Amino acid sequence: MKLIIAIVQDEDSSKLLSVLMQQGFGVTKLATTGGFLKAGNTTLLLGVDDNRTDEAVSTIESVCKSRKQISAAPSSMAGGISHGEYSSYPIEVTVGGATVFVLTVDQFLKV
Ligand code: 2BA
């Protein structure tokens, strides 16, 4: 069994959740925040049988679109601004489709 951790954009999360559920995957949705943009994103946890891992990943890939997003540059990129503050200049970043981790599961228990 594998645990798939997929970090996706909020805009894609509802559709992705529906499609994965229709395909019979068990999914847990978490509200998360990206460290770089400090903006909300969505993390999905899927426990899947080994032989369905590729299917789940290709569904995630097909639903999640990458987008360009304008954001204030974090202070770490501006220099000289104290921790946690933002500079005023905008930068363009590409976000999505999805950041996916696939982990091998030692045990899957429902107790
Ligand atoms: P954020 O950390 O908010 O990053 C949003 C997007 O900003 C990233 O999209 C990337 O295009 C850009 N970005 C991130 N760090 C950057 C930097 N130092 N300089 C310039 N641009 C930068 P994605 O790569 O698609 O990542 C989307 C979200 O996935 C991330 O949101 C974060 O929540 C998560 N993520 C990405 N890589 C990760 C990792 N190695 N471990 C854990 N979470 C990760």
Short mmCIF file of N, CA, C and O and ligand atoms in Angstrom, two decimals:
data_model
loop_
_atom_site.label_atom_id
_atom_site.label_comp_id
_atom_site.label_asym_id
_atom_site.label_seq_id
_atom_site.Cartn_x
_atom_site.Cartn_y
_atom_site.Cartn_z
N MET A 1 0.85 -1.19 0.00
CA MET A 1 0.00 0.00 0.00
C MET A 1 0.88 1.24 0.00
O MET A 1 1.97 1.24 0.56
N LYS A 2 0.35 2.31 -0.62
CA LYS A 2 1.05 3.59 -0.66
C LYS A 2 0.18 4.67 -0.02
O LYS A 2 -1.05 4.59 -0.07
N LEU A 3 0.86 5.67 0.53
CA LEU A 3 0.19 6.90 0.96
C LEU A 3 0.61 7.98 -0.01
O LEU A 3 1.80 8.28 -0.15
N ILE A 4 -0.38 8.54 -0.71
CA ILE A 4 -0.11 9.65 -1.63
C ILE A 4 -0.48 10.94 -0.90
O ILE A 4 -1.60 11.08 -0.40
N ILE A 5 0.48 11.85 -0.84
CA ILE A 5 0.23 13.19 -0.28
C ILE A 5 0.29 14.14 -1.47
O ILE A 5 1.34 14.27 -2.11
N ALA A 6 -0.85 14.76 -1.77
CA ALA A 6 -0.91 15.66 -2.93
C ALA A 6 -1.27 17.06 -2.47
O ALA A 6 -2.32 17.27 -1.86
N ILE A 7 -0.37 18.02 -2.74
CA ILE A 7 -0.64 19.42 -2.40
C ILE A 7 -1.12 20.09 -3.68
O ILE A 7 -0.40 20.10 -4.69
N VAL A 8 -2.35 20.59 -3.64
CA VAL A 8 -2.97 21.14 -4.84
C VAL A 8 -3.51 22.53 -4.54
O VAL A 8 -3.65 22.93 -3.38
N GLN A 9 -3.85 23.23 -5.60
CA GLN A 9 -4.45 24.55 -5.42
C GLN A 9 -5.89 24.40 -4.99
O GLN A 9 -6.60 23.47 -5.42
N ASP A 10 -6.35 25.35 -4.16
CA ASP A 10 -7.74 25.31 -3.69
C ASP A 10 -8.72 25.22 -4.85
O ASP A 10 -9.73 24.53 -4.76
N GLU A 11 -8.41 25.92 -5.95
CA GLU A 11 -9.33 25.96 -7.11
C GLU A 11 -9.55 24.57 -7.70
O GLU A 11 -10.58 24.32 -8.32
N ASP A 12 -8.58 23.69 -7.57
CA ASP A 12 -8.69 22.36 -8.16
C ASP A 12 -9.22 21.31 -7.18
O ASP A 12 -9.53 20.19 -7.59
N SER A 13 -9.30 21.68 -5.91
CA SER A 13 -9.48 20.63 -4.90
C SER A 13 -10.85 19.97 -4.95
O SER A 13 -10.95 18.75 -4.79
N SER A 14 -11.92 20.76 -5.18
CA SER A 14 -13.27 20.16 -5.16
C SER A 14 -13.44 19.16 -6.29
O SER A 14 -13.92 18.04 -6.09
N LYS A 15 -13.01 19.59 -7.49
CA LYS A 15 -13.15 18.69 -8.64
C LYS A 15 -12.30 17.43 -8.43
O LYS A 15 -12.75 16.31 -8.68
N LEU A 16 -11.07 17.63 -7.97
CA LEU A 16 -10.18 16.49 -7.77
C LEU A 16 -10.76 15.51 -6.75
O LEU A 16 -10.76 14.29 -6.97
N LEU A 17 -11.28 16.06 -5.66
CA LEU A 17 -11.88 15.20 -4.63
C LEU A 17 -13.03 14.39 -5.22
O LEU A 17 -13.12 13.17 -5.00
N SER A 18 -13.90 15.04 -6.00
CA SER A 18 -15.05 14.33 -6.60
C SER A 18 -14.59 13.22 -7.52
O SER A 18 -15.11 12.10 -7.46
N VAL A 19 -13.63 13.53 -8.39
CA VAL A 19 -13.18 12.52 -9.36
C VAL A 19 -12.55 11.34 -8.64
O VAL A 19 -12.84 10.17 -8.94
N LEU A 20 -11.72 11.62 -7.64
CA LEU A 20 -11.06 10.53 -6.91
C LEU A 20 -12.09 9.66 -6.17
O LEU A 20 -11.97 8.43 -6.15
N MET A 21 -13.10 10.32 -5.60
CA MET A 21 -14.14 9.55 -4.90
C MET A 21 -14.92 8.68 -5.87
O MET A 21 -15.23 7.52 -5.57
N GLN A 22 -15.24 9.26 -7.06
CA GLN A 22 -15.95 8.48 -8.09
C GLN A 22 -15.14 7.25 -8.50
O GLN A 22 -15.70 6.20 -8.83
N GLN A 23 -13.83 7.38 -8.48
CA GLN A 23 -12.97 6.26 -8.86
C GLN A 23 -12.79 5.25 -7.71
O GLN A 23 -12.09 4.25 -7.88
N GLY A 24 -13.37 5.58 -6.56
CA GLY A 24 -13.34 4.64 -5.45
C GLY A 24 -12.13 4.76 -4.54
O GLY A 24 -11.85 3.84 -3.77
N PHE A 25 -11.44 5.89 -4.60
CA PHE A 25 -10.31 6.09 -3.69
C PHE A 25 -10.81 6.66 -2.37
O PHE A 25 -11.76 7.44 -2.33
N GLY A 26 -10.15 6.29 -1.29
CA GLY A 26 -10.39 6.93 0.00
C GLY A 26 -9.52 8.17 0.09
O GLY A 26 -8.32 8.12 -0.18
N VAL A 27 -10.14 9.29 0.44
CA VAL A 27 -9.41 10.57 0.42
C VAL A 27 -9.70 11.36 1.68
O VAL A 27 -10.83 11.39 2.15
N THR A 28 -8.67 12.01 2.22
CA THR A 28 -8.85 12.98 3.30
C THR A 28 -8.30 14.32 2.83
O THR A 28 -7.21 14.39 2.28
N LYS A 29 -9.11 15.35 3.06
CA LYS A 29 -8.74 16.70 2.59
C LYS A 29 -8.32 17.56 3.79
O LYS A 29 -9.05 17.63 4.78
N LEU A 30 -7.18 18.19 3.68
CA LEU A 30 -6.69 19.08 4.74
C LEU A 30 -6.52 20.49 4.18
O LEU A 30 -6.06 20.65 3.05
N ALA A 31 -6.89 21.49 4.97
CA ALA A 31 -6.64 22.88 4.59
C ALA A 31 -5.22 23.22 5.02
O ALA A 31 -4.88 23.11 6.20
N THR A 32 -4.37 23.61 4.07
CA THR A 32 -2.96 23.84 4.38
C THR A 32 -2.52 25.21 3.84
O THR A 32 -3.26 25.88 3.13
N THR A 33 -1.31 25.57 4.18
CA THR A 33 -0.76 26.87 3.77
C THR A 33 0.63 26.67 3.21
O THR A 33 1.47 26.02 3.85
N GLY A 34 0.87 27.21 2.02
CA GLY A 34 2.19 27.11 1.41
C GLY A 34 3.20 27.99 2.11
O GLY A 34 2.88 29.12 2.48
N GLY A 35 4.39 27.47 2.30
CA GLY A 35 5.42 28.22 3.02
C GLY A 35 5.93 29.42 2.26
O GLY A 35 6.33 30.42 2.86
N PHE A 36 5.94 29.36 0.94
CA PHE A 36 6.53 30.44 0.15
C PHE A 36 5.54 31.58 -0.04
O PHE A 36 5.82 32.73 0.30
N LEU A 37 4.36 31.28 -0.56
CA LEU A 37 3.36 32.33 -0.82
C LEU A 37 2.56 32.68 0.43
O LEU A 37 1.88 33.69 0.47
N LYS A 38 2.63 31.82 1.45
CA LYS A 38 1.81 31.99 2.67
C LYS A 38 0.33 32.08 2.31
O LYS A 38 -0.43 32.80 2.95
N ALA A 39 -0.05 31.38 1.26
CA ALA A 39 -1.44 31.36 0.81
C ALA A 39 -2.01 29.97 1.03
O ALA A 39 -1.27 28.99 1.09
N GLY A 40 -3.34 29.91 1.11
CA GLY A 40 -3.99 28.63 1.34
C GLY A 40 -3.82 27.69 0.17
O GLY A 40 -3.86 28.11 -0.99
N ASN A 41 -3.60 26.44 0.46
CA ASN A 41 -3.70 25.40 -0.56
C ASN A 41 -4.35 24.19 0.10
O ASN A 41 -4.79 24.27 1.25
N THR A 42 -4.47 23.11 -0.63
CA THR A 42 -5.18 21.94 -0.11
C THR A 42 -4.28 20.73 -0.20
O THR A 42 -3.61 20.52 -1.22
N THR A 43 -4.23 19.96 0.87
CA THR A 43 -3.45 18.72 0.85
C THR A 43 -4.41 17.54 0.95
O THR A 43 -5.27 17.50 1.84
N LEU A 44 -4.29 16.62 -0.01
CA LEU A 44 -5.11 15.42 0.01
C LEU A 44 -4.25 14.23 0.42
O LEU A 44 -3.11 14.09 -0.05
N LEU A 45 -4.78 13.40 1.29
CA LEU A 45 -4.14 12.15 1.70
C LEU A 45 -4.94 11.00 1.10
O LEU A 45 -6.16 10.93 1.27
N LEU A 46 -4.25 10.12 0.38
CA LEU A 46 -4.92 8.95 -0.21
C LEU A 46 -4.15 7.69 0.15
O LEU A 46 -2.95 7.60 -0.15
N GLY A 47 -4.82 6.77 0.78
CA GLY A 47 -4.23 5.44 0.97
C GLY A 47 -4.68 4.56 -0.17
O GLY A 47 -5.89 4.36 -0.35
N VAL A 48 -3.74 4.08 -0.97
CA VAL A 48 -4.12 3.33 -2.19
C VAL A 48 -3.34 2.02 -2.28
O VAL A 48 -2.20 1.92 -1.83
N ASP A 49 -4.01 1.04 -2.88
CA ASP A 49 -3.31 -0.22 -3.17
C ASP A 49 -2.19 0.06 -4.17
O ASP A 49 -2.33 0.92 -5.05
N ASP A 50 -1.12 -0.71 -4.05
CA ASP A 50 0.04 -0.50 -4.94
C ASP A 50 -0.35 -0.46 -6.41
O ASP A 50 0.13 0.37 -7.16
N ASN A 51 -1.27 -1.36 -6.78
CA ASN A 51 -1.59 -1.47 -8.21
C ASN A 51 -2.50 -0.34 -8.72
O ASN A 51 -2.80 -0.28 -9.90
N ARG A 52 -2.93 0.57 -7.81
CA ARG A 52 -3.74 1.72 -8.25
C ARG A 52 -3.01 3.05 -8.08
O ARG A 52 -3.59 4.12 -8.28
N THR A 53 -1.73 2.98 -7.71
CA THR A 53 -0.98 4.21 -7.46
C THR A 53 -0.87 5.06 -8.72
O THR A 53 -1.13 6.28 -8.71
N ASP A 54 -0.52 4.43 -9.83
CA ASP A 54 -0.35 5.19 -11.08
C ASP A 54 -1.66 5.84 -11.52
O ASP A 54 -1.67 6.97 -12.02
N GLU A 55 -2.75 5.11 -11.33
CA GLU A 55 -4.07 5.63 -11.70
C GLU A 55 -4.38 6.90 -10.89
O GLU A 55 -4.85 7.91 -11.45
N ALA A 56 -4.13 6.84 -9.59
CA ALA A 56 -4.41 8.00 -8.73
C ALA A 56 -3.53 9.18 -9.14
O ALA A 56 -4.01 10.32 -9.26
N VAL A 57 -2.26 8.92 -9.38
CA VAL A 57 -1.35 10.02 -9.75
C VAL A 57 -1.75 10.62 -11.09
O VAL A 57 -1.75 11.85 -11.27
N SER A 58 -2.17 9.77 -12.04
CA SER A 58 -2.54 10.36 -13.34
C SER A 58 -3.85 11.13 -13.25
O SER A 58 -4.02 12.13 -13.95
N THR A 59 -4.75 10.75 -12.36
CA THR A 59 -5.95 11.57 -12.14
C THR A 59 -5.57 12.93 -11.58
O THR A 59 -6.06 13.98 -12.04
N ILE A 60 -4.69 12.93 -10.59
CA ILE A 60 -4.25 14.21 -10.01
C ILE A 60 -3.62 15.08 -11.10
O ILE A 60 -3.91 16.28 -11.22
N GLU A 61 -2.81 14.46 -11.91
CA GLU A 61 -2.11 15.20 -12.98
C GLU A 61 -3.11 15.78 -13.98
O GLU A 61 -2.96 16.91 -14.44
N SER A 62 -4.15 15.01 -14.31
CA SER A 62 -5.07 15.48 -15.34
C SER A 62 -6.01 16.57 -14.83
O SER A 62 -6.43 17.43 -15.59
N VAL A 63 -6.32 16.56 -13.54
CA VAL A 63 -7.28 17.56 -13.02
C VAL A 63 -6.58 18.87 -12.64
O VAL A 63 -7.14 19.95 -12.83
N CYS A 64 -5.36 18.78 -12.13
CA CYS A 64 -4.70 19.97 -11.59
C CYS A 64 -3.96 20.73 -12.67
O CYS A 64 -3.09 20.18 -13.34
N LYS A 65 -4.31 21.99 -12.78
CA LYS A 65 -3.71 22.83 -13.83
C LYS A 65 -2.66 23.74 -13.20
O LYS A 65 -2.85 24.22 -12.09
N SER A 66 -1.61 24.01 -13.95
CA SER A 66 -0.66 25.00 -13.42
C SER A 66 -1.08 26.39 -13.88
O SER A 66 -1.66 26.56 -14.94
N ARG A 67 -0.87 27.36 -13.00
CA ARG A 67 -1.28 28.74 -13.26
C ARG A 67 -0.13 29.67 -12.89
O ARG A 67 0.66 29.38 -12.01
N LYS A 68 -0.14 30.81 -13.55
CA LYS A 68 0.80 31.87 -13.13
C LYS A 68 0.07 32.75 -12.14
O LYS A 68 -1.12 33.00 -12.27
N GLN A 69 0.78 33.15 -11.12
CA GLN A 69 0.16 33.94 -10.06
C GLN A 69 1.11 35.07 -9.69
O GLN A 69 2.31 34.86 -9.56
N ILE A 70 0.55 36.26 -9.53
CA ILE A 70 1.36 37.40 -9.10
C ILE A 70 1.29 37.46 -7.58
O ILE A 70 0.21 37.39 -7.00
N SER A 71 2.45 37.59 -6.98
CA SER A 71 2.49 37.60 -5.52
C SER A 71 3.54 38.60 -5.06
O SER A 71 4.49 38.90 -5.78
N ALA A 72 3.38 39.11 -3.83
CA ALA A 72 4.43 39.93 -3.24
C ALA A 72 5.61 39.02 -2.94
O ALA A 72 5.44 37.91 -2.45
N ALA A 73 6.82 39.50 -3.25
CA ALA A 73 8.00 38.69 -2.98
C ALA A 73 8.21 38.57 -1.48
O ALA A 73 8.11 39.56 -0.75
N PRO A 74 8.48 37.37 -0.99
CA PRO A 74 8.76 37.22 0.44
C PRO A 74 10.01 38.01 0.82
O PRO A 74 10.89 38.23 -0.02
N SER A 75 10.07 38.40 2.09
CA SER A 75 11.19 39.22 2.54
C SER A 75 12.53 38.55 2.31
O SER A 75 13.54 39.21 2.10
N SER A 76 12.55 37.21 2.32
CA SER A 76 13.81 36.49 2.13
C SER A 76 14.40 36.77 0.76
O SER A 76 15.59 36.62 0.53
N MET A 77 13.54 37.18 -0.21
CA MET A 77 14.04 37.48 -1.55
C MET A 77 14.33 38.97 -1.70
O MET A 77 14.92 39.40 -2.67
N ALA A 78 13.85 39.79 -0.77
CA ALA A 78 14.01 41.24 -0.91
C ALA A 78 15.28 41.74 -0.24
O ALA A 78 15.88 42.71 -0.68
N GLY A 79 15.68 41.11 0.83
CA GLY A 79 16.88 41.53 1.55
C GLY A 79 16.61 42.73 2.44
O GLY A 79 15.95 43.68 2.04
N GLY A 80 17.09 42.64 3.66
CA GLY A 80 17.01 43.80 4.54
C GLY A 80 15.65 44.04 5.18
O GLY A 80 15.48 45.01 5.89
N ILE A 81 14.70 43.19 4.91
CA ILE A 81 13.38 43.36 5.53
C ILE A 81 13.24 42.31 6.61
O ILE A 81 13.61 41.16 6.43
N SER A 82 12.71 42.73 7.75
CA SER A 82 12.70 41.80 8.88
C SER A 82 11.78 40.62 8.63
O SER A 82 10.84 40.69 7.85
N HIS A 83 12.01 39.56 9.34
CA HIS A 83 11.33 38.27 9.18
C HIS A 83 9.81 38.46 9.24
O HIS A 83 9.28 39.12 10.11
N GLY A 84 9.11 37.83 8.29
CA GLY A 84 7.65 37.85 8.32
C GLY A 84 7.03 39.01 7.57
O GLY A 84 5.83 39.06 7.37
N GLU A 85 7.83 39.98 7.13
CA GLU A 85 7.27 41.10 6.39
C GLU A 85 7.46 40.88 4.90
O GLU A 85 8.27 40.08 4.46
N TYR A 86 6.68 41.63 4.12
CA TYR A 86 6.74 41.48 2.67
C TYR A 86 7.26 42.75 2.02
O TYR A 86 6.95 43.85 2.44
N SER A 87 8.03 42.58 0.97
CA SER A 87 8.46 43.73 0.18
C SER A 87 7.29 44.15 -0.69
O SER A 87 6.29 43.46 -0.81
N SER A 88 7.42 45.30 -1.35
CA SER A 88 6.30 45.81 -2.13
C SER A 88 6.34 45.35 -3.57
O SER A 88 5.38 45.52 -4.28
N TYR A 89 7.45 44.74 -4.02
CA TYR A 89 7.48 44.43 -5.44
C TYR A 89 6.87 43.08 -5.74
O TYR A 89 7.07 42.12 -5.00
N PRO A 90 6.06 43.03 -6.83
CA PRO A 90 5.40 41.77 -7.17
C PRO A 90 6.31 40.85 -7.96
O PRO A 90 7.18 41.31 -8.71
N ILE A 91 6.13 39.57 -7.81
CA ILE A 91 6.83 38.60 -8.63
C ILE A 91 5.80 37.64 -9.21
O ILE A 91 4.72 37.48 -8.65
N GLU A 92 6.14 37.04 -10.36
CA GLU A 92 5.26 36.05 -10.97
C GLU A 92 5.78 34.66 -10.64
O GLU A 92 6.95 34.37 -10.88
N VAL A 93 4.93 33.84 -10.06
CA VAL A 93 5.32 32.45 -9.80
C VAL A 93 4.33 31.52 -10.49
O VAL A 93 3.18 31.87 -10.69
N THR A 94 4.83 30.36 -10.88
CA THR A 94 3.96 29.33 -11.44
C THR A 94 3.57 28.38 -10.32
O THR A 94 4.44 27.84 -9.65
N VAL A 95 2.28 28.24 -10.08
CA VAL A 95 1.82 27.32 -9.03
C VAL A 95 1.06 26.16 -9.66
O VAL A 95 0.40 26.31 -10.69
N GLY A 96 1.16 25.02 -9.02
CA GLY A 96 0.48 23.83 -9.51
C GLY A 96 1.25 23.22 -10.64
O GLY A 96 2.38 23.58 -10.85
N GLY A 97 0.62 22.27 -11.33
CA GLY A 97 -0.54 21.47 -11.02
C GLY A 97 -0.56 20.90 -9.62
O GLY A 97 -1.38 21.34 -8.82
N ALA A 98 0.32 19.96 -9.24
CA ALA A 98 0.26 19.39 -7.91
C ALA A 98 1.66 18.97 -7.50
O ALA A 98 2.47 18.60 -8.34
N THR A 99 1.91 19.07 -6.20
CA THR A 99 3.15 18.53 -5.63
C THR A 99 2.77 17.21 -4.96
O THR A 99 1.93 17.20 -4.06
N VAL A 100 3.36 16.13 -5.43
CA VAL A 100 2.91 14.79 -5.01
C VAL A 100 4.05 14.00 -4.38
O VAL A 100 5.14 13.92 -4.95
N PHE A 101 3.79 13.47 -3.21
CA PHE A 101 4.71 12.55 -2.54
C PHE A 101 4.05 11.18 -2.51
O PHE A 101 2.85 11.07 -2.19
N VAL A 102 4.81 10.13 -2.81
CA VAL A 102 4.29 8.76 -2.72
C VAL A 102 5.15 8.01 -1.71
O VAL A 102 6.35 7.86 -1.91
N LEU A 103 4.52 7.58 -0.62
CA LEU A 103 5.24 6.91 0.47
C LEU A 103 4.76 5.47 0.59
O LEU A 103 3.56 5.19 0.45
N THR A 104 5.67 4.60 0.93
CA THR A 104 5.29 3.21 1.21
C THR A 104 4.72 3.11 2.62
O THR A 104 5.30 3.67 3.57
N VAL A 105 3.58 2.45 2.74
CA VAL A 105 2.90 2.32 4.03
C VAL A 105 3.32 1.01 4.70
O VAL A 105 3.20 -0.06 4.10
N ASP A 106 3.81 1.10 5.93
CA ASP A 106 4.18 -0.12 6.68
C ASP A 106 2.95 -0.87 7.16
O ASP A 106 2.86 -2.08 7.04
N GLN A 107 2.03 -0.12 7.72
CA GLN A 107 0.81 -0.74 8.25
C GLN A 107 -0.36 0.17 7.99
O GLN A 107 -0.24 1.40 8.09
N PHE A 108 -1.52 -0.42 7.70
CA PHE A 108 -2.77 0.34 7.55
C PHE A 108 -3.77 -0.30 8.50
O PHE A 108 -4.14 -1.46 8.32
N LEU A 109 -4.12 0.43 9.54
CA LEU A 109 -4.99 -0.14 10.58
C LEU A 109 -6.23 0.71 10.73
O LEU A 109 -6.17 1.95 10.67
N LYS A 110 -7.36 0.06 10.95
CA LYS A 110 -8.56 0.75 11.42
C LYS A 110 -8.92 0.06 12.71
O LYS A 110 -9.39 -1.09 12.67
N VAL A 111 -8.66 0.69 13.84
CA VAL A 111 -8.84 0.00 15.12
C VAL A 111 -10.02 0.58 15.91
O VAL A 111 -10.52 1.65 15.58
P1 2BA B 1 4.24 27.52 -1.67
O1 2BA B 1 5.37 27.17 -0.78
O2 2BA B 1 3.38 28.68 -1.25
O3 2BA B 1 4.83 27.78 -3.15
C1 2BA B 1 3.99 28.26 -4.19
C2 2BA B 1 4.76 28.36 -5.48
O4 2BA B 1 5.75 29.38 -5.37
C3 2BA B 1 5.52 27.09 -5.88
O5 2BA B 1 4.65 26.23 -6.59
C4 2BA B 1 6.65 27.63 -6.73
O6 2BA B 1 6.21 27.86 -8.07
C5 2BA B 1 6.92 28.99 -6.12
N1 2BA B 1 8.06 28.97 -5.22
C6 2BA B 1 8.19 28.24 -4.08
N2 2BA B 1 9.38 28.48 -3.49
C7 2BA B 1 10.01 29.39 -4.29
C8 2BA B 1 11.27 30.07 -4.21
N3 2BA B 1 12.14 29.85 -3.18
N4 2BA B 1 11.58 30.95 -5.20
C9 2BA B 1 10.73 31.20 -6.21
N5 2BA B 1 9.51 30.60 -6.33
C10 2BA B 1 9.17 29.71 -5.38
P2 2BA B 1 4.79 24.66 -6.40
O7 2BA B 1 6.23 24.23 -6.53
O8 2BA B 1 3.80 24.05 -7.34
O9 2BA B 1 4.37 24.34 -4.90
C11 2BA B 1 3.02 24.46 -4.48
C12 2BA B 1 2.91 24.19 -2.99
O10 2BA B 1 3.32 22.83 -2.77
C13 2BA B 1 3.84 25.02 -2.14
O11 2BA B 1 3.26 26.27 -1.85
C14 2BA B 1 3.98 24.15 -0.89
O12 2BA B 1 2.80 24.28 -0.10
C15 2BA B 1 3.99 22.76 -1.49
N6 2BA B 1 5.33 22.24 -1.72
C16 2BA B 1 6.08 22.38 -2.84
N7 2BA B 1 7.25 21.74 -2.71
C17 2BA B 1 7.24 21.17 -1.48
C18 2BA B 1 8.16 20.36 -0.75
N8 2BA B 1 9.37 20.01 -1.26
N9 2BA B 1 7.81 19.96 0.50
C19 2BA B 1 6.61 20.30 1.03
N10 2BA B 1 5.70 21.07 0.39
C20 2BA B 1 6.01 21.48 -0.85
#
